[in-house]
Coordinates of C-alpha atoms in Angstrom, one line a residue:
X15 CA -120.9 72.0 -73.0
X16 CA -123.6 70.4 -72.3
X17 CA -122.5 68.4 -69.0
X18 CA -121.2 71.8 -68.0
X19 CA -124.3 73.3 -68.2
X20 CA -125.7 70.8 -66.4
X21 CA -123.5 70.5 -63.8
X22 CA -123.6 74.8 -63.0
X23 CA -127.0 74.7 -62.6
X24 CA -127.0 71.6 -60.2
X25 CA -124.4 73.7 -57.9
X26 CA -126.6 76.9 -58.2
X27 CA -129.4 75.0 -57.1
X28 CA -127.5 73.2 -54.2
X29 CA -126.4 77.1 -53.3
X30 CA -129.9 78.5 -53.3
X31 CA -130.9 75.4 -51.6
X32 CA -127.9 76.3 -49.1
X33 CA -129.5 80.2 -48.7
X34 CA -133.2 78.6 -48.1
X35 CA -132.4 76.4 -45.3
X36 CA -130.5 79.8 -43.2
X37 CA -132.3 81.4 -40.7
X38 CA -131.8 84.3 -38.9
X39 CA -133.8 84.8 -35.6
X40 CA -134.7 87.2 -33.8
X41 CA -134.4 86.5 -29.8
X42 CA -136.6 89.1 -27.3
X43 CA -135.7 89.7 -23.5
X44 CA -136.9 91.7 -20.9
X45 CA -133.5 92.0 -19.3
X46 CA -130.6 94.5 -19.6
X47 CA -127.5 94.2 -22.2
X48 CA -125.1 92.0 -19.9
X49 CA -127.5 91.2 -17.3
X50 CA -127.4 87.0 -16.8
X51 CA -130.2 86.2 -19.2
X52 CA -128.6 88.0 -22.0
X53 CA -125.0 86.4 -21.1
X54 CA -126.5 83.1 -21.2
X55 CA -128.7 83.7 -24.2
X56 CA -125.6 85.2 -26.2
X57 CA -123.7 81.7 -25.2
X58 CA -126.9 79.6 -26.4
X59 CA -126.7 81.7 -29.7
X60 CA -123.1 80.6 -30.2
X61 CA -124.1 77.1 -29.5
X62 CA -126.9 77.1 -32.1
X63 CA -124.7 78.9 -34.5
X64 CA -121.9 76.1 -34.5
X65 CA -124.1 73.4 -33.9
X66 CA -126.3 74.1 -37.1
X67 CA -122.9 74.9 -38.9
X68 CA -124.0 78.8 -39.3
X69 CA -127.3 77.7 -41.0
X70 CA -129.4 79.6 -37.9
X71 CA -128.4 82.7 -36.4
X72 CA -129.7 84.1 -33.1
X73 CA -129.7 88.2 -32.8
X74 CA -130.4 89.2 -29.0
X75 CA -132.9 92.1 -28.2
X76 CA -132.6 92.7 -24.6
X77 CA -134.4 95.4 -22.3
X78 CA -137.7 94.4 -23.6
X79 CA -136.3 95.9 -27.4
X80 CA -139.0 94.5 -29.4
X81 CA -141.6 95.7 -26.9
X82 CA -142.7 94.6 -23.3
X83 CA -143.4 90.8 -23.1
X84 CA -147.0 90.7 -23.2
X85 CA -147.1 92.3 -26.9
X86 CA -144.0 90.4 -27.4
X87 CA -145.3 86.6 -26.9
X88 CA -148.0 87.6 -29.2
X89 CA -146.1 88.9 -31.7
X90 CA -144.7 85.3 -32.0
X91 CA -147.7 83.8 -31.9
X92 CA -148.6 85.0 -35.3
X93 CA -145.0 84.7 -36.4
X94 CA -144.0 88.3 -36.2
X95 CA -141.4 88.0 -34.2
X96 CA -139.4 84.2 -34.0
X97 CA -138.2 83.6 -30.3
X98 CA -138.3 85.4 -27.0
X99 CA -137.0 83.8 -23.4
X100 CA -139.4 85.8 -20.6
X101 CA -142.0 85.3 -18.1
X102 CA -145.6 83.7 -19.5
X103 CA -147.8 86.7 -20.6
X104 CA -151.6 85.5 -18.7
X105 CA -153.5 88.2 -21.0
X106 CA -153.3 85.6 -23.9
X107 CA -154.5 82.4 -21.7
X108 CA -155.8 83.0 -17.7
X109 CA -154.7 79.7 -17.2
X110 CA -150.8 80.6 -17.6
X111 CA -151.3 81.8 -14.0
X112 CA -150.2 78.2 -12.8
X113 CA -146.7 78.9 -13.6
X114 CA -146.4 82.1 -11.2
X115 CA -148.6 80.1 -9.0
X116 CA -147.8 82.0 -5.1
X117 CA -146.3 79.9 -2.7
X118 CA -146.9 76.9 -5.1
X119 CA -143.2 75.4 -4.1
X120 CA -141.0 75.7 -0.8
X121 CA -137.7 74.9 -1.9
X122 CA -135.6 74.4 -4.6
X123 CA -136.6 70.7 -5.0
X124 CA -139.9 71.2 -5.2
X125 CA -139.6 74.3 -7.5
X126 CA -137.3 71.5 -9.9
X127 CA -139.9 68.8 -9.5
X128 CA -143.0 70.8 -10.8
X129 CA -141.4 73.2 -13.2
X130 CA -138.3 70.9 -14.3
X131 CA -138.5 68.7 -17.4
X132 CA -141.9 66.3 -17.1
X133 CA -142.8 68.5 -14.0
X134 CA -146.2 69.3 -14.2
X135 CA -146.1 73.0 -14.4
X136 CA -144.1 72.5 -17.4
X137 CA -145.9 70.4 -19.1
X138 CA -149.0 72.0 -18.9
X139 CA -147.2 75.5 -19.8
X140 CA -145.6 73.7 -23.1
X141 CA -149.3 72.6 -24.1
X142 CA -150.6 76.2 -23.4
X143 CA -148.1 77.8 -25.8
X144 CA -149.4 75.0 -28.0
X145 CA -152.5 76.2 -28.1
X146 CA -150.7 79.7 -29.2
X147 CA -149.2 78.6 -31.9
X148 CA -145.8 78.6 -29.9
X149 CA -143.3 75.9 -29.1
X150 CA -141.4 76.1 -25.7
X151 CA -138.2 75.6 -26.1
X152 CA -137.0 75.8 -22.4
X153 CA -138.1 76.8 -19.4
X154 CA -135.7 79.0 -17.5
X155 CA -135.8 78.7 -13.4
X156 CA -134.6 82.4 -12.0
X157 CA -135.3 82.9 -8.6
X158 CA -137.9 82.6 -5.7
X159 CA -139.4 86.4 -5.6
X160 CA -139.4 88.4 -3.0
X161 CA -140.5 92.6 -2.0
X162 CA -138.4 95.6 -2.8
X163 CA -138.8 98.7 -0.9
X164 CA -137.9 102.2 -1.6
X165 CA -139.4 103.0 2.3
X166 CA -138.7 101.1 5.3
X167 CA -140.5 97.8 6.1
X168 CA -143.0 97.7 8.3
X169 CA -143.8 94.4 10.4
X170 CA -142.3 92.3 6.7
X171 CA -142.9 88.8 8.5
X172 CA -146.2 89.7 10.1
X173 CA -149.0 89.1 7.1
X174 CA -151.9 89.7 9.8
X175 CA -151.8 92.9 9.6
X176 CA -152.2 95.8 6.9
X177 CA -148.9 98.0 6.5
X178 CA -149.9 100.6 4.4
X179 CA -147.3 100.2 2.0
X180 CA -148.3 100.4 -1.8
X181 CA -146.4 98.2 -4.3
X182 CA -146.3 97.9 -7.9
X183 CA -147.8 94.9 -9.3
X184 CA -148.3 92.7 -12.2
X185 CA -151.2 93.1 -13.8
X186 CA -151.6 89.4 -13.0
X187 CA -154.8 88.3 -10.3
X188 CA -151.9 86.3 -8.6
X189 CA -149.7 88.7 -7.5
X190 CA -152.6 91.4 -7.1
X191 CA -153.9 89.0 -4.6
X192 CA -150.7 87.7 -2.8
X193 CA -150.0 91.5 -2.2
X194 CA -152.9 91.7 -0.9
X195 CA -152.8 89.0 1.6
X196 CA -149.6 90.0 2.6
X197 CA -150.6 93.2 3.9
X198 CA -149.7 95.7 1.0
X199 CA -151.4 97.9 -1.2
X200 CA -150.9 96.4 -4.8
X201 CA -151.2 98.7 -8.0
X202 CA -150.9 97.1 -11.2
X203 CA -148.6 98.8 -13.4
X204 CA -146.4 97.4 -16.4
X205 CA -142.8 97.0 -16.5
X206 CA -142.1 99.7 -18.6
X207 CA -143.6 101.8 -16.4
X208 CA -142.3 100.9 -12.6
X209 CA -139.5 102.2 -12.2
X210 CA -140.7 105.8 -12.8
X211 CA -143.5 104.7 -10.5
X212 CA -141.1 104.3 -7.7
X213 CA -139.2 107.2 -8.3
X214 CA -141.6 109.9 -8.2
X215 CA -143.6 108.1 -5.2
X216 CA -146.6 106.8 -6.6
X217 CA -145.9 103.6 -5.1
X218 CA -143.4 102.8 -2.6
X219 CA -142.0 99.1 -3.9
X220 CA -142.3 96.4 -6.0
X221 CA -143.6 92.9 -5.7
X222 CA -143.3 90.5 -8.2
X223 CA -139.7 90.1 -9.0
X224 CA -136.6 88.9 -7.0
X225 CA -133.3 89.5 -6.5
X226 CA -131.5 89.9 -9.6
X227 CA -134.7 91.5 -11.3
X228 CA -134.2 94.4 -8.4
X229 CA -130.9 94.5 -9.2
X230 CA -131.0 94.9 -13.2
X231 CA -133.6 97.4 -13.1
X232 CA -134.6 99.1 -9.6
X233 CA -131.1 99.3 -8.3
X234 CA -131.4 102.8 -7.5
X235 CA -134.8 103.0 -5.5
X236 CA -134.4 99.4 -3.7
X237 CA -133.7 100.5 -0.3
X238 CA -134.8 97.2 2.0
X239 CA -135.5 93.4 0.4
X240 CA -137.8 91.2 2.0
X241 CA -137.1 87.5 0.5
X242 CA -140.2 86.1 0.6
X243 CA -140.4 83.4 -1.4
X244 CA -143.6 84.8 -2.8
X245 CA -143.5 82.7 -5.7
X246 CA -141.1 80.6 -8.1
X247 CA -140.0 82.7 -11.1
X248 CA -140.0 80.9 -13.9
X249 CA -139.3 82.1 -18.1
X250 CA -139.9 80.0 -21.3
X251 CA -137.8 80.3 -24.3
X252 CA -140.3 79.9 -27.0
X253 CA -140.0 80.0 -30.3
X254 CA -142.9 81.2 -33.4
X255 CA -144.2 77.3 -34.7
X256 CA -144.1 79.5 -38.1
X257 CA -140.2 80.3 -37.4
X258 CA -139.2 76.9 -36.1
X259 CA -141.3 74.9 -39.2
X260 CA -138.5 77.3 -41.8
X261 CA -135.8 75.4 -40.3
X262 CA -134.8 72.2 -41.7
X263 CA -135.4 69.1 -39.6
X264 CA -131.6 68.7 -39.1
X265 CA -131.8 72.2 -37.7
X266 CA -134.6 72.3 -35.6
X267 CA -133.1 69.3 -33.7
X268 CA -130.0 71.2 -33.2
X269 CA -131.9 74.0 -31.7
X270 CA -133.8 71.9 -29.4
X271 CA -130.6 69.9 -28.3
X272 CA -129.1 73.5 -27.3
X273 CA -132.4 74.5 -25.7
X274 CA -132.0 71.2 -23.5
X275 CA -129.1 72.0 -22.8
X276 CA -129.5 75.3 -22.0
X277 CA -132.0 74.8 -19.3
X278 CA -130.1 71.6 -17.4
X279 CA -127.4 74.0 -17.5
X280 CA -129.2 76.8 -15.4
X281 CA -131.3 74.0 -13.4
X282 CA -127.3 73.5 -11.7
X283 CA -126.4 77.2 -10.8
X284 CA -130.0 79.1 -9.9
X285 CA -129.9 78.5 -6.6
X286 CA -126.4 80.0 -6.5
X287 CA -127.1 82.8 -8.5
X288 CA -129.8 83.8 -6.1
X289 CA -128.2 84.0 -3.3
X290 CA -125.3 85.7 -4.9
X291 CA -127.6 88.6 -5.8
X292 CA -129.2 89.0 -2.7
X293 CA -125.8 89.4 -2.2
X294 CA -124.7 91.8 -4.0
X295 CA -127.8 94.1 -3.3
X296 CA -125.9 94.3 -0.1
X297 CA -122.5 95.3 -0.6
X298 CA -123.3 97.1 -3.4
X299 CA -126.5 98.7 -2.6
X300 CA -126.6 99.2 0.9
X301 CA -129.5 97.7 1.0
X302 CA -131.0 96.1 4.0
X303 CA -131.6 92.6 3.6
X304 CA -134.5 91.3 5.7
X305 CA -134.4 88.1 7.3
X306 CA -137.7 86.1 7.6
X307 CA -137.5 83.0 9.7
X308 CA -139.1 79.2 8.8
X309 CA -142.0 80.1 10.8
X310 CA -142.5 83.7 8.8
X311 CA -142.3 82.4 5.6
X312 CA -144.8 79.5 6.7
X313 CA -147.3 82.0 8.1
X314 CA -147.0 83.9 5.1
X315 CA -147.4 80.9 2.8
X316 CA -150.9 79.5 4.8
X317 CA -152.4 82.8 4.7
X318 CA -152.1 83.4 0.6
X319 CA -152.7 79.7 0.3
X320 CA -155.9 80.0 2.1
X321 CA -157.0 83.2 0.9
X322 CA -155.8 83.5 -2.8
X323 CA -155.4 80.0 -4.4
X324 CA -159.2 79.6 -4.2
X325 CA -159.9 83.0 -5.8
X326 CA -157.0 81.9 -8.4
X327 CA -158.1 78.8 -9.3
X328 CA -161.9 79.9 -10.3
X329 CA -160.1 82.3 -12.6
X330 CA -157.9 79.8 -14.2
X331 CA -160.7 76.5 -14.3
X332 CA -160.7 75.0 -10.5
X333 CA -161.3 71.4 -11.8
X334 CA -158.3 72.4 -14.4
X335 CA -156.2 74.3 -11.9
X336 CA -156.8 71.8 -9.1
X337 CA -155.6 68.7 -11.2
X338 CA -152.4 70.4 -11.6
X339 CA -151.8 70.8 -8.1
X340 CA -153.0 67.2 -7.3
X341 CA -149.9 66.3 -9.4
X342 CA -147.5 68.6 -7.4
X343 CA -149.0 67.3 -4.0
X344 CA -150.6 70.7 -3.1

């Protein structure tokens, strides 16, 4: 009786033991239910799932859910909510500007050398969400932004001169600036908000997203797109240190294998998926896709390099800011 004893309350400790090291996660996004993001992110939750043998489960909240990304990233600072994949919210750190730095790569290559893995951009980011009490998990390339228009454009490849239109904005200097220097009228107004925005005409279009961003959520009042190349969109999938430091160590390696995973994966079809929604804002959308030429896009480059990265880098820490850029060749 005794050895029996014993022996049931070894397995009922091994179970409870079993029951403590499962996890279930919570997972924010700012995209639609079955947009890319949350088809990926739903694949990456099955991976965790069956490579932690069911000990961590991922839910997905997409459409921004669990609130718009700002209050979202700080909500898993302080542990409130565990993981979110989405752009880098500047309000908490000024110096998270470098990762929507404008014009800060020209192609694809250079976009993968300063925000791939050990790219500079990336590592600095990872140590900022340090600093947050975060752990980034991945970084997520998207697209190269570009300007949606609910009006016709008006001279789109000529940033010399002033067009009148007005264009929601991040509330980020960056973009506030590029928009600027590119000849709109930026007004900062959140996410949540933008779409209405357009609708009812209080601004005319919308810079600070790209392709598939216009597609998922301004389908309806994206009448031209002008790619161009404003800046290189990039998301982190971070996770609360609170969140990841419940997992057991076996775990939290499996996570971060998937998350490694999960971003070389996307490093080999962005490009692609770009094009293909530029793509399909065309034959779906009627909408008229403006061509730039090399010498458009450079012009437009050189005049927000000139005119905002100085302005941008004061805000961030120049001496900071500049190092970075040192290290990308800029």
């Amino acid at each position: 009786m005794k050895r029996f004893l014993i022996g049931t309350a070894a397995t009922a400790l091994m179970a409870l033991s079993s029951v403590a090291t499962a996890a279930d996660l919570k997972m924010s996004h700012v995209r639609p239910q079955d947009a890319t993001i949350d088809v990926e992110l739903r694949a990456f939750s099955e991976a965790v799932a069956e490579a932690t043998g069911g000990d961590v489960t991922i839910n997905i909240f997409p459409a921004s859910a669990l609130g718009d990304y700002t209050t979202v990233q700080e909500r898993v600072s302080v542990g409130a909510i565990d993981m979110a994949t989405q752009p880098a919210a500047t309000a908490a750190d000024r110096r998270m500007q470098i990762s929507s730095f404008p014009y800060l790569a020209n192609s694809w290559e250079e976009a993968r050398a300063a925000y791939g893995p050990d790219g500079p951009v990336r590592t600095v980011m990872a140590d900022l969400y340090a600093e947050q009490d975060i752990t980034m998990l991945a970084a997520y390339p998207v697209y190269f932004g570009g300007i949606s228009l609910n009006t016709d454009p008006v001279n789109p490849g000529d940033p010399s001169q002033s067009n009148g239109i007005k264009v929601r904005v991040p509330g980020i200097k960056s973009f506030q600036l590029t928009g600027e220097a590119l000849g709109y009228i930026p007004s900062p107004i959140p996410f949540s908000e933008a779409f209405t925005a357009i609708q009812t005409g209080v601004v005319d279009g919308v810079i600070g997203s790209g392709a598939e961003g216009y597609y998922a959520s301004f389908r309806d009042v994206t009448k031209a797109y002008i790619p161009a190349n404003t800046h290189f969109e990039v998301w982190y999938m971070i996770i609360s240190n609170g969140s990841l430091a419940e997992l057991d160590a076996e775990d939290q390696e499996a996570l971060k294998a998937a998350a490694a995973e999960f971003e070389a994966q996307r490093w080999t079809v962005a490009e692609a998926d770009q094009g293909k929604w530029e793509q399909r804002l065309v034959d779906e959308l009627g909408t008229n896709l403006v061509e730039l030429t090399p010498d458009q896009l450079a012009a437009m480059a050189a005049k927000v390099r000139e005119e905002v990265w100085p302005i941008v880098l004061e805000d961030v820490g120049a001496e900071w800011g500049q190092g970075i850029l040192d290290q990308i060749g800029k």
